[in-house]
Amino acid sequence: MKKILLSIALFTAVIGCKAPKSINTPTIDRTVVNLDLLNIKDDKVKVTIDPEKFTTQTVSFHIPKTVPGTYSIDNYGRLIDNFKAIDYLGAELLVVKTDANSWKIDNAANLDKITYLVNDTFDIDGEKGVFSPAGTNIEKDKNILLNLHGFVGYFDDLKEKPYQIIINRPKDLFGSTSLKLSESVDFEKAPNSKKDVYLAQRYFDVVDNPIMYSKPDTTYVNVEGIKVLLSVYSPNKIHTAKSIKPQIQKMIAAQKRFLGKIDNTSNYSILLYLAEPEKLDAKGFGALEHHTSTVVILPETMPLEALNSAMTDVVSHEFFHILTPLNVHAEEIHYFDYNNPKMSQHLWMYEGVTEYFANLFQVNQGLIDNQDFYKRVSDQIESSKNYNDSLSFTYMSKNVLDEPYKDEYYNVYQKGALIGMALDIRLRELSKGKTGILDLMKKLSEKYGKNNPFKDDQLISTIVSLTYPEIQTFFDNYVTGSTPIPYDQFFEKVGVTLATEEAPTSFFLDGQVPYIDGNPENMKLFFRKGITLNSFLKKLGVQNGDVIKEINGTSYTIQNVYDLIMGSQSWTEGDEVSMLLERDDEEVLLTGKITVPTTQKTTIKEMELPVTDMRVKLRNAWLKN
Ligand SMILES: [Zn+2]
């Protein structure tokens, strides 16, 4: 998963298949699911689930509480209405709802099928807290985004058995997915409609394969032995698959070259949903990974250049998830319990190393230069300072669903990536430049792979056995242990220095990084917790977490945040300023004068060294090998 701060996304916005045979729907050996996209009422889709015959007295049906990659409890059962269990004579069976996501059905031996209505998340205020790339959209005849975990559930004993998914849909809405389409034929019961049939080997594959139905705007990118489907939904036709294709092509080619032989994925789908920020629409920007696809949500208002750069950062991150967790993961992930999830200790690897690679491949393949790469690293160092730097990363990871560790999650993209970098530098040092973390990930994916999980508490000893005994100390100190990483010592090894200096910044933005963010659940703007405020905000008395009500008498929310940013550009030193804030449920009025905002900047620079110096050799091995 990769989350982009709402404000980053908004501010950058400123600046066919024919099959002659008929469909048979066997009622044994598989769960047959039907989604009716033809008769959508009030943004609700009717779902019918026809399982094999049960022999037990009762049976339970579940919709996921959480899904892999989101690291949050979302209770998708909240989206289900009008749940009915029907027997073979058409009568309703007794159903008891046992928790937010589970239903217990009596007389299971007589159960023919269950039916229910599914509501979507995008147009609900706050999206019920579901991160949009894991959410659902039902907009009749326009766009239906099927993150199938929001639509399809499982019976206890049938989770590992095949699913047949039948989707009745309007003829002009095309389904984009990596899921295998076994048939697509005219649907005889309604005009201008089609019936698509997909097969999934087990429930995991249902969840792992989102489908986006929309008017076709798709293209294929064939590069370095991989076929990538790019499907774009741009409601106002601002962007097209064709306009985004060149950047995707360049990026995937660079990623494949960077990965070398590790990756053997032959098909991949990028499902891009562009949201309208000013409407009740998806507000959580970023993406969620799957084995052979990703759902990406970004604002439609982004200019092409910004969209291309966001796609590069986000999609490359998702694509690198092919390495981990998809090919290297713990049992906790492999035998994922959708309703009683157990977390693995290794978010430093799943999200951190993935994010590190998403930056490293760009400098390695020449998409950005060394200095751009250092800038990203120094931004990560700065952001990570706003989280608990003395917290064991493995302990945080194991407990990330619970308070207070939940609030540390965003640090996986900061400190998690920095752990990856420090480990990479240490491995380069120990191997005299020969191998780094990519080689380690390659060995791990050869050892484990998609179908062979590791035991959570044995990963580190395995890594040590595949590399150097000294690596145990690295993990003891900086990953399982609570010692902050001495970045300057690691940089010294590769001939770069870390320095801090006071530098000018903007009132609400530090470069591309905003001091404020918006809460999509209530539209309110607030000063982010994960950032050191600039000198102006500090002097005025602003604290991290303060909610903005009014500035100079004008109310601001997500809706008009753009006006606030643009307006502040003409603020003049010495002018009066007032901010009405909400802090711990109380109003606070701050008044003062405008001062020039400055902030402490971490800068990374290369030492002037002869090319024969070992540190220069290690640096080149680190960034260019
Ligand atoms: Zn991720």
XYZ file of C-alpha atoms and ligand atoms in Angstrom:
626
model
C 0.000 0.000 0.000
C 1.123 3.564 -0.487
C -0.721 6.499 1.019
C -0.229 9.995 -0.302
C -1.199 12.830 1.990
C -4.432 14.349 0.754
C -2.905 17.777 0.652
C 0.145 16.679 -1.345
C -2.140 15.378 -4.036
C -4.309 18.485 -3.978
C -1.434 20.946 -3.931
C 0.458 19.325 -6.744
C -2.812 19.722 -8.580
C -2.164 23.457 -8.334
C 1.146 23.975 -9.264
C -13.689 -8.983 -25.811
C -13.906 -12.356 -25.838
C -16.331 -14.678 -27.652
C -17.265 -18.113 -26.464
C -19.784 -20.181 -28.404
C -20.620 -22.598 -25.646
C -23.331 -21.804 -23.159
C -22.587 -21.081 -19.539
C -23.263 -23.860 -17.151
C -23.321 -22.988 -13.511
C -22.607 -26.094 -11.525
C -23.945 -26.004 -8.013
C -21.351 -28.313 -6.552
C -17.647 -28.001 -5.804
C -17.538 -24.273 -6.074
C -19.129 -21.154 -4.686
C -21.045 -19.410 -7.444
C -21.346 -15.669 -7.042
C -23.564 -13.360 -9.053
C -23.201 -9.574 -9.129
C -26.011 -7.718 -10.842
C -24.607 -4.499 -12.307
C -27.727 -4.013 -14.476
C -30.281 -3.252 -11.792
C -28.407 -0.864 -9.523
C -30.669 1.137 -7.228
C -29.445 3.831 -4.802
C -25.833 2.852 -5.580
C -26.454 -0.674 -4.326
C -25.517 -3.899 -6.085
C -27.419 -7.118 -5.446
C -25.159 -10.080 -4.754
C -26.236 -13.718 -4.772
C -24.002 -16.423 -3.348
C -24.756 -20.035 -4.139
C -22.517 -22.426 -2.171
C -22.288 -26.173 -2.392
C -24.705 -28.153 -0.245
C -23.896 -28.127 3.446
C -24.255 -31.106 5.747
C -23.852 -29.209 9.009
C -26.669 -27.863 11.177
C -25.452 -24.257 11.049
C -23.017 -22.380 8.865
C -21.400 -18.953 9.114
C -20.793 -16.488 6.326
C -18.222 -13.692 6.622
C -17.274 -10.475 4.864
C -13.671 -9.391 5.680
C -12.887 -7.264 8.685
C -9.570 -6.386 7.031
C -7.659 -7.340 3.875
C -3.922 -7.792 3.195
C -1.861 -4.658 2.661
C -4.145 -2.157 4.410
C -2.934 -2.739 7.997
C -6.218 -1.393 9.340
C -9.540 -2.730 10.627
C -12.268 -1.661 8.202
C -15.263 -3.988 8.755
C -16.511 -4.325 5.176
C -19.586 -6.048 6.620
C -20.873 -2.542 7.380
C -21.578 -2.140 3.662
C -24.017 -5.066 3.560
C -27.826 -4.590 3.732
C -30.850 -6.803 3.556
C -29.046 -10.109 4.143
C -31.259 -13.129 3.363
C -30.697 -16.867 3.420
C -33.058 -18.780 1.101
C -33.836 -22.502 1.237
C -34.472 -24.819 -1.718
C -38.226 -24.079 -1.558
C -37.647 -20.336 -1.707
C -38.415 -19.657 1.949
C -36.201 -17.572 4.223
C -34.059 -19.324 6.811
C -33.298 -17.923 10.244
C -30.180 -15.736 10.230
C -28.393 -14.276 13.236
C -25.837 -11.534 12.777
C -23.016 -12.548 15.129
C -20.682 -9.585 14.632
C -20.122 -6.642 12.261
C -19.004 -8.980 9.475
C -20.562 -12.394 10.207
C -23.947 -14.087 9.814
C -24.953 -17.477 11.246
C -27.510 -19.466 9.266
C -29.694 -22.182 10.796
C -30.801 -25.342 8.985
C -27.759 -25.077 6.759
C -28.572 -28.363 5.022
C -31.542 -26.613 3.410
C -29.590 -23.510 2.367
C -29.832 -22.868 -1.367
C -28.330 -19.409 -1.556
C -27.875 -16.093 0.218
C -28.600 -12.635 -1.180
C -27.728 -9.160 0.003
C -27.284 -5.590 -1.187
C -23.861 -3.908 -1.159
C -23.349 -0.210 -0.659
C -20.198 1.591 -1.847
C -17.639 3.657 0.065
C -16.530 6.477 -2.268
C -19.603 8.677 -1.972
C -20.105 8.278 1.754
C -18.741 11.151 3.815
C -15.463 9.832 5.192
C -15.775 6.581 3.221
C -16.374 4.792 6.557
C -12.644 5.196 7.156
C -11.787 2.804 4.320
C -8.637 3.846 2.402
C -9.996 4.545 -1.115
C -7.771 2.089 -3.058
C -9.323 -0.652 -0.888
C -12.787 0.892 -1.201
C -15.657 0.443 -3.627
C -17.542 2.569 -6.108
C -20.978 1.945 -7.567
C -22.006 4.587 -10.062
C -24.594 3.101 -12.371
C -23.608 2.972 -16.045
C -20.391 4.915 -15.374
C -17.973 3.259 -13.025
C -18.161 0.243 -10.781
C -14.963 -0.411 -8.876
C -15.092 -3.938 -7.541
C -12.645 -4.389 -4.747
C -14.274 -7.761 -4.389
C -13.680 -8.094 -0.625
C -16.377 -5.421 -0.277
C -18.867 -7.489 -2.305
C -18.081 -11.154 -1.860
C -17.635 -13.084 1.380
C -16.908 -16.682 2.281
C -18.395 -19.604 4.180
C -16.081 -21.026 6.838
C -15.131 -24.266 5.100
C -15.251 -23.054 1.513
C -12.533 -20.381 1.719
C -9.915 -22.585 0.060
C -12.264 -23.883 -2.671
C -12.875 -22.365 -6.120
C -15.174 -19.471 -6.868
C -17.070 -18.760 -10.050
C -17.981 -15.105 -10.318
C -20.727 -14.155 -12.761
C -21.216 -10.490 -13.502
C -24.226 -9.201 -15.427
C -23.285 -5.829 -16.854
C -24.253 -3.246 -19.463
C -22.662 -4.003 -22.834
C -20.673 -0.749 -22.925
C -18.955 -1.170 -19.541
C -15.712 -3.099 -19.878
C -14.164 -5.032 -16.988
C -10.455 -4.364 -16.413
C -8.745 -6.933 -14.220
C -6.015 -9.555 -14.040
C -8.618 -12.163 -13.045
C -9.110 -14.894 -15.643
C -12.219 -14.249 -17.757
C -13.531 -17.659 -18.783
C -16.565 -16.490 -20.751
C -18.251 -13.315 -21.902
C -21.546 -13.801 -23.709
C -24.746 -11.881 -24.379
C -27.035 -11.991 -21.374
C -30.325 -13.238 -22.720
C -32.527 -11.811 -19.962
C -31.809 -8.113 -20.623
C -31.169 -6.040 -23.759
C -27.700 -4.581 -24.393
C -26.156 -6.581 -21.651
C -23.401 -9.119 -21.195
C -22.622 -11.874 -18.766
C -18.947 -12.174 -17.742
C -17.740 -15.290 -15.981
C -14.519 -15.296 -13.987
C -12.845 -18.130 -12.144
C -10.825 -17.853 -8.938
C -8.978 -20.751 -7.346
C -9.782 -19.739 -3.789
C -11.148 -16.817 -1.794
C -7.679 -15.269 -1.618
C -7.709 -14.920 -5.415
C -11.096 -13.201 -5.272
C -9.685 -10.566 -2.904
C -6.411 -10.369 -4.841
C -8.074 -9.397 -8.129
C -10.020 -6.147 -8.214
C -12.116 -5.441 -11.322
C -12.977 -1.975 -12.621
C -15.998 -1.699 -14.916
C -16.098 1.487 -16.961
C -16.395 2.727 -20.553
C -13.190 1.382 -22.093
C -10.142 3.633 -21.926
C -7.389 1.070 -21.856
C -4.026 0.393 -23.372
C -1.381 -2.288 -23.086
C 2.279 -1.718 -22.374
C 4.495 -4.557 -23.590
C 7.949 -4.197 -22.189
C 10.800 -6.488 -21.120
C 8.626 -9.613 -21.190
C 5.666 -8.213 -19.294
C 2.236 -7.196 -20.557
C 0.727 -4.386 -18.504
C -2.913 -3.363 -18.818
C -3.490 0.311 -18.037
C -7.155 1.141 -17.514
C -8.109 4.748 -16.768
C -11.354 6.209 -15.467
C -11.321 9.983 -15.864
C -14.903 11.210 -15.373
C -14.332 14.496 -17.223
C -12.018 12.932 -19.809
C -9.104 15.077 -18.622
C -6.613 12.209 -18.767
C -6.474 9.146 -20.997
C -4.672 5.830 -20.987
C -2.879 7.019 -24.098
C -1.513 10.171 -22.409
C -0.233 8.262 -19.366
C 1.161 5.297 -21.296
C 4.631 6.716 -22.198
C 5.562 7.333 -18.546
C 4.274 3.918 -17.451
C 6.265 2.290 -20.243
C 9.438 4.094 -19.216
C 8.899 3.287 -15.548
C 8.077 -0.424 -15.900
C 11.018 -0.898 -18.284
C 13.344 0.718 -15.721
C 11.887 -1.411 -12.916
C 12.281 -4.615 -14.901
C 15.911 -3.733 -15.694
C 16.542 -2.922 -12.027
C 14.983 -6.194 -10.840
C 16.723 -8.337 -13.438
C 15.846 -12.007 -13.231
C 14.046 -11.801 -9.881
C 10.720 -10.878 -11.355
C 8.866 -13.304 -13.556
C 5.466 -11.634 -13.589
C 4.077 -11.818 -17.104
C 0.828 -9.902 -16.668
C -0.007 -6.878 -14.584
C -2.990 -4.502 -14.443
C -2.992 -0.885 -13.337
C -6.530 0.264 -12.549
C -6.453 4.052 -12.247
C -9.513 5.821 -10.840
C -9.288 9.598 -11.037
C -11.478 11.224 -8.421
C -13.145 14.627 -8.491
C -11.784 16.357 -5.362
C -14.532 18.978 -5.168
C -17.283 16.334 -5.136
C -18.303 13.620 -2.699
C -15.820 11.159 -4.143
C -12.772 9.106 -3.159
C -10.467 11.213 -0.971
C -7.781 8.747 0.095
C -5.099 9.059 -2.565
C -2.516 6.368 -3.206
C -2.682 2.710 -4.116
C -3.026 -0.842 -2.838
C -0.952 -3.753 -4.074
C -2.057 -7.154 -5.338
C -0.039 -9.988 -6.895
C -0.735 -9.000 -10.480
C -2.522 -5.673 -10.240
C -2.914 -2.435 -8.347
C -5.772 -0.013 -7.766
C -4.595 3.605 -7.867
C -6.691 6.576 -6.781
C -5.512 10.101 -7.607
C -7.262 13.455 -8.158
C -8.363 14.124 -11.731
C -7.355 17.774 -11.349
C -3.627 16.961 -11.342
C -1.864 18.241 -14.447
C -0.334 15.463 -16.574
C 3.222 16.122 -15.372
C 2.234 15.868 -11.700
C 0.076 12.832 -12.435
C 2.992 11.142 -14.199
C 5.292 11.794 -11.281
C 2.694 10.595 -8.732
C 2.092 7.474 -10.851
C 5.852 6.819 -10.959
C 6.181 7.033 -7.177
C 2.986 5.156 -6.358
C 2.828 2.497 -9.071
C 6.532 1.668 -8.838
C 6.029 1.121 -5.097
C 3.068 -1.200 -5.767
C 4.950 -3.022 -8.506
C 7.917 -3.648 -6.179
C 5.508 -5.314 -3.778
C 5.863 -8.268 -6.173
C 9.087 -8.900 -4.241
C 7.660 -8.461 -0.801
C 5.196 -9.241 0.686
C 3.917 -11.003 -2.415
C 6.919 -13.338 -2.908
C 8.527 -13.085 0.516
C 6.063 -13.120 3.397
C 5.272 -14.587 6.792
C 2.695 -17.253 7.593
C 0.550 -14.494 9.116
C 0.111 -13.087 5.616
C -0.030 -16.363 3.712
C -2.799 -17.836 5.834
C -4.458 -14.486 6.100
C -7.316 -14.432 8.563
C -9.748 -11.869 7.166
C -11.723 -11.707 10.386
C -9.138 -12.286 13.096
C -5.955 -10.889 11.569
C -2.502 -11.541 13.034
C 0.203 -9.093 12.074
C 3.760 -9.936 11.068
C 6.815 -8.202 12.633
C 8.336 -7.288 9.314
C 6.715 -4.113 8.032
C 10.278 -2.724 7.789
C 10.617 -5.117 4.822
C 7.120 -5.257 3.289
C 6.609 -1.494 3.177
C 10.029 -0.061 4.058
C 12.249 -1.964 1.629
C 9.548 -1.618 -1.038
C 9.508 2.158 -0.606
C 13.314 2.235 -0.574
C 13.395 0.371 -3.899
C 10.811 2.767 -5.354
C 13.408 5.547 -4.855
C 16.589 3.549 -5.436
C 15.547 2.224 -8.850
C 14.982 5.773 -10.051
C 18.561 6.841 -9.306
C 19.896 3.451 -10.409
C 18.176 3.710 -13.786
C 18.850 7.413 -14.282
C 15.252 8.649 -13.880
C 16.534 11.008 -11.152
C 20.082 12.147 -10.310
C 22.063 11.449 -7.128
C 21.114 14.773 -5.552
C 17.378 14.144 -6.123
C 17.807 10.788 -4.445
C 19.609 12.346 -1.435
C 16.808 14.922 -1.182
C 14.256 12.135 -0.876
C 16.379 10.428 1.782
C 16.787 13.645 3.780
C 13.016 14.253 3.591
C 12.499 10.772 4.999
C 14.975 11.449 7.812
C 13.176 14.681 8.689
C 9.707 13.128 8.600
C 10.814 10.109 10.617
C 11.895 12.418 13.460
C 8.229 13.100 14.142
C 7.635 9.482 15.076
C 9.015 7.497 17.969
C 12.584 6.808 16.846
C 13.296 4.650 19.912
C 10.509 2.181 19.278
C 11.384 -1.343 18.158
C 10.205 -1.482 14.557
C 9.331 -5.169 14.755
C 7.272 -4.588 17.911
C 5.443 -1.664 16.299
C 4.741 -3.797 13.253
C 3.331 -6.701 15.237
C 0.981 -4.307 17.060
C 0.177 -1.893 14.244
C -3.590 -2.501 14.390
C -3.745 -1.197 17.968
C -3.227 2.104 19.748
C -0.739 3.712 20.157
C 1.204 1.860 17.427
C -1.468 2.609 14.800
C -0.278 6.217 14.717
C 3.267 5.054 13.919
C 2.150 3.331 10.718
C 3.048 6.159 8.349
C 6.665 5.864 9.545
C 6.954 2.623 7.533
C 7.444 4.834 4.459
C 10.013 6.973 6.277
C 12.059 5.041 8.814
C 11.087 1.743 7.208
C 12.704 2.897 3.960
C 15.724 4.218 5.901
C 16.196 0.818 7.569
C 16.297 -0.622 4.043
C 18.878 1.974 3.021
C 21.109 1.482 6.080
C 20.979 -2.295 5.628
C 21.844 -1.862 1.943
C 24.889 0.297 2.781
C 26.047 -2.157 5.473
C 25.734 -5.088 3.034
C 27.691 -3.150 0.396
C 30.380 -2.425 2.984
C 30.666 -6.049 4.111
C 30.726 -7.366 0.533
C 33.169 -4.640 -0.610
C 30.512 -3.312 -2.946
C 29.582 -6.593 -4.561
C 26.088 -7.189 -3.183
C 23.346 -5.226 -1.490
C 19.765 -5.557 -0.353
C 18.414 -6.335 -3.829
C 20.611 -9.431 -3.919
C 19.328 -10.371 -0.476
C 15.705 -9.997 -1.602
C 16.519 -12.129 -4.621
C 17.877 -14.900 -2.397
C 14.851 -14.670 -0.116
C 12.394 -14.870 -3.005
C 14.232 -17.909 -4.365
C 14.151 -19.537 -0.935
C 10.502 -18.797 -0.217
C 8.377 -17.545 -3.102
C 4.663 -16.945 -3.441
C 3.513 -20.274 -1.988
C 6.043 -20.815 0.758
C 5.809 -18.471 3.751
C 8.520 -18.019 6.380
C 8.049 -18.323 10.142
C 7.782 -14.770 11.407
C 10.401 -15.118 14.148
C 12.918 -16.850 11.877
C 13.290 -14.297 9.096
C 16.145 -12.365 10.697
C 18.251 -15.442 11.425
C 17.658 -16.568 7.829
C 18.829 -13.174 6.549
C 21.943 -13.446 8.732
C 22.684 -16.929 7.390
C 22.286 -15.703 3.798
C 24.574 -12.703 4.387
C 27.074 -11.963 7.195
C 27.138 -12.643 10.958
C 27.566 -8.878 11.503
C 24.046 -8.338 10.133
C 22.630 -9.854 13.334
C 24.003 -6.849 15.231
C 22.382 -4.495 12.729
C 18.969 -6.043 13.409
C 19.539 -6.277 17.174
C 20.348 -2.583 17.335
C 18.150 -0.857 14.779
C 15.215 -3.103 13.879
C 14.223 -5.308 16.815
C 16.130 -3.033 19.181
C 15.335 0.568 20.024
C 18.573 2.335 19.057
C 17.960 5.152 16.553
C 19.977 4.664 13.348
C 23.128 6.875 13.351
C 22.644 7.939 9.729
C 25.874 9.981 9.597
C 27.902 6.841 10.366
C 26.260 4.949 7.511
C 26.690 7.871 5.098
C 30.384 8.133 6.005
C 30.878 4.637 4.567
C 29.683 5.805 1.138
C 31.363 9.219 1.197
C 28.393 11.467 1.840
C 27.815 13.897 4.691
C 24.719 14.879 6.572
C 24.322 18.492 7.699
C 21.504 20.640 9.052
C 20.949 24.305 8.284
C 18.171 26.871 8.735
C 16.533 27.498 5.347
C 13.491 29.441 4.090
C 10.239 27.597 3.459
C 6.568 28.445 2.774
C 3.757 29.125 5.254
C 1.844 25.865 4.666
C 4.170 23.835 2.465
C 7.745 22.748 2.923
C 8.716 22.115 -0.658
C 6.314 19.366 -1.718
C 5.554 18.407 1.877
C 2.527 20.140 3.418
C 2.347 21.202 7.064
C -1.410 20.647 6.927
C -3.591 17.795 5.821
C -7.331 17.214 5.492
C -9.458 14.653 7.274
C -11.749 13.195 4.597
C -14.153 12.011 7.295
C -15.141 15.518 8.370
C -13.448 17.668 5.697
C -11.486 19.547 8.389
C -7.923 20.788 7.869
C -5.346 20.220 10.542
C -1.633 20.683 11.196
C 0.007 17.312 10.669
C 1.508 15.421 13.568
C 4.315 13.951 11.488
C 6.190 17.171 10.801
C 8.271 19.858 12.511
C 6.415 23.137 12.058
C 8.204 26.114 10.508
C 9.414 29.131 12.508
C 6.349 31.246 11.641
C 3.839 28.634 12.818
C 5.861 27.931 15.975
C 6.166 31.629 16.825
C 2.419 32.110 16.379
C 1.833 29.221 18.816
C 0.481 26.572 16.459
C 0.843 22.989 17.701
C 0.861 19.763 15.696
C -2.645 18.340 15.617
C -4.419 21.731 15.823
C -7.534 21.840 13.613
C -7.959 24.939 11.452
C -11.311 26.703 11.794
C -10.631 30.206 10.481
C -7.639 32.165 9.238
C -7.985 35.957 9.077
C -11.733 35.515 9.521
C -12.257 33.055 6.670
C -13.336 29.460 7.316
C -11.276 26.772 5.625
C -11.943 23.097 4.909
C -10.637 20.619 2.332
C -13.034 22.284 -0.113
C -11.170 25.612 -0.217
C -7.673 24.592 0.919
C -6.381 25.649 -2.471
C -7.515 29.255 -1.783
C -5.646 29.188 1.528
C -2.370 28.040 -0.060
C -2.599 30.428 -2.984
C -3.707 33.317 -0.765
C -0.812 32.819 1.651
C 1.647 33.388 -1.173
C 0.838 37.086 -1.055
C 1.171 37.436 2.728
C 3.622 40.199 3.652
C 6.065 40.309 6.546
C 4.751 42.468 9.380
C 1.038 42.142 8.512
C -1.414 41.022 11.177
C -2.538 37.396 11.141
C -5.135 35.527 13.188
C -5.887 31.825 13.374
C -8.895 30.303 15.074
C -7.957 26.734 15.892
C -9.478 23.798 17.711
C -7.199 22.055 20.199
C -8.424 19.211 22.447
C -12.048 20.199 21.670
C -11.467 23.792 22.698
C -11.192 26.862 20.515
C -7.858 28.687 20.567
C -7.358 32.086 18.951
C -3.797 32.891 17.925
C -2.846 36.383 16.764
C 0.455 37.876 15.736
C 2.449 39.230 12.851
C 3.572 37.540 9.668
C 7.229 36.506 9.830
C 9.343 34.854 7.142
C 8.986 31.091 7.684
C 12.182 29.079 8.013
C 12.904 25.497 8.928
C 15.807 23.209 9.819
C 16.846 21.372 6.707
C 18.788 18.141 6.612
C 21.055 18.122 3.616
C 23.076 15.290 2.196
C 26.136 16.108 0.115
C 28.826 14.044 -1.535
C 32.336 14.437 -0.096
C 35.040 15.633 -2.482
C 37.042 12.449 -2.774
C 39.358 10.919 -5.386
C 37.569 8.345 -7.541
C 39.979 5.712 -6.272
C 38.734 6.165 -2.701
C 36.953 3.065 -1.392
C 34.032 5.239 -0.229
C 33.424 6.461 -3.788
C 33.517 2.887 -5.023
C 30.985 1.851 -2.403
C 28.790 4.845 -3.267
C 28.766 3.859 -6.926
C 28.026 0.262 -6.051
C 25.188 1.431 -3.798
C 23.509 3.778 -6.281
C 24.450 2.415 -9.667
C 24.956 -1.354 -9.432
Zn 2.981 -0.563 0.063
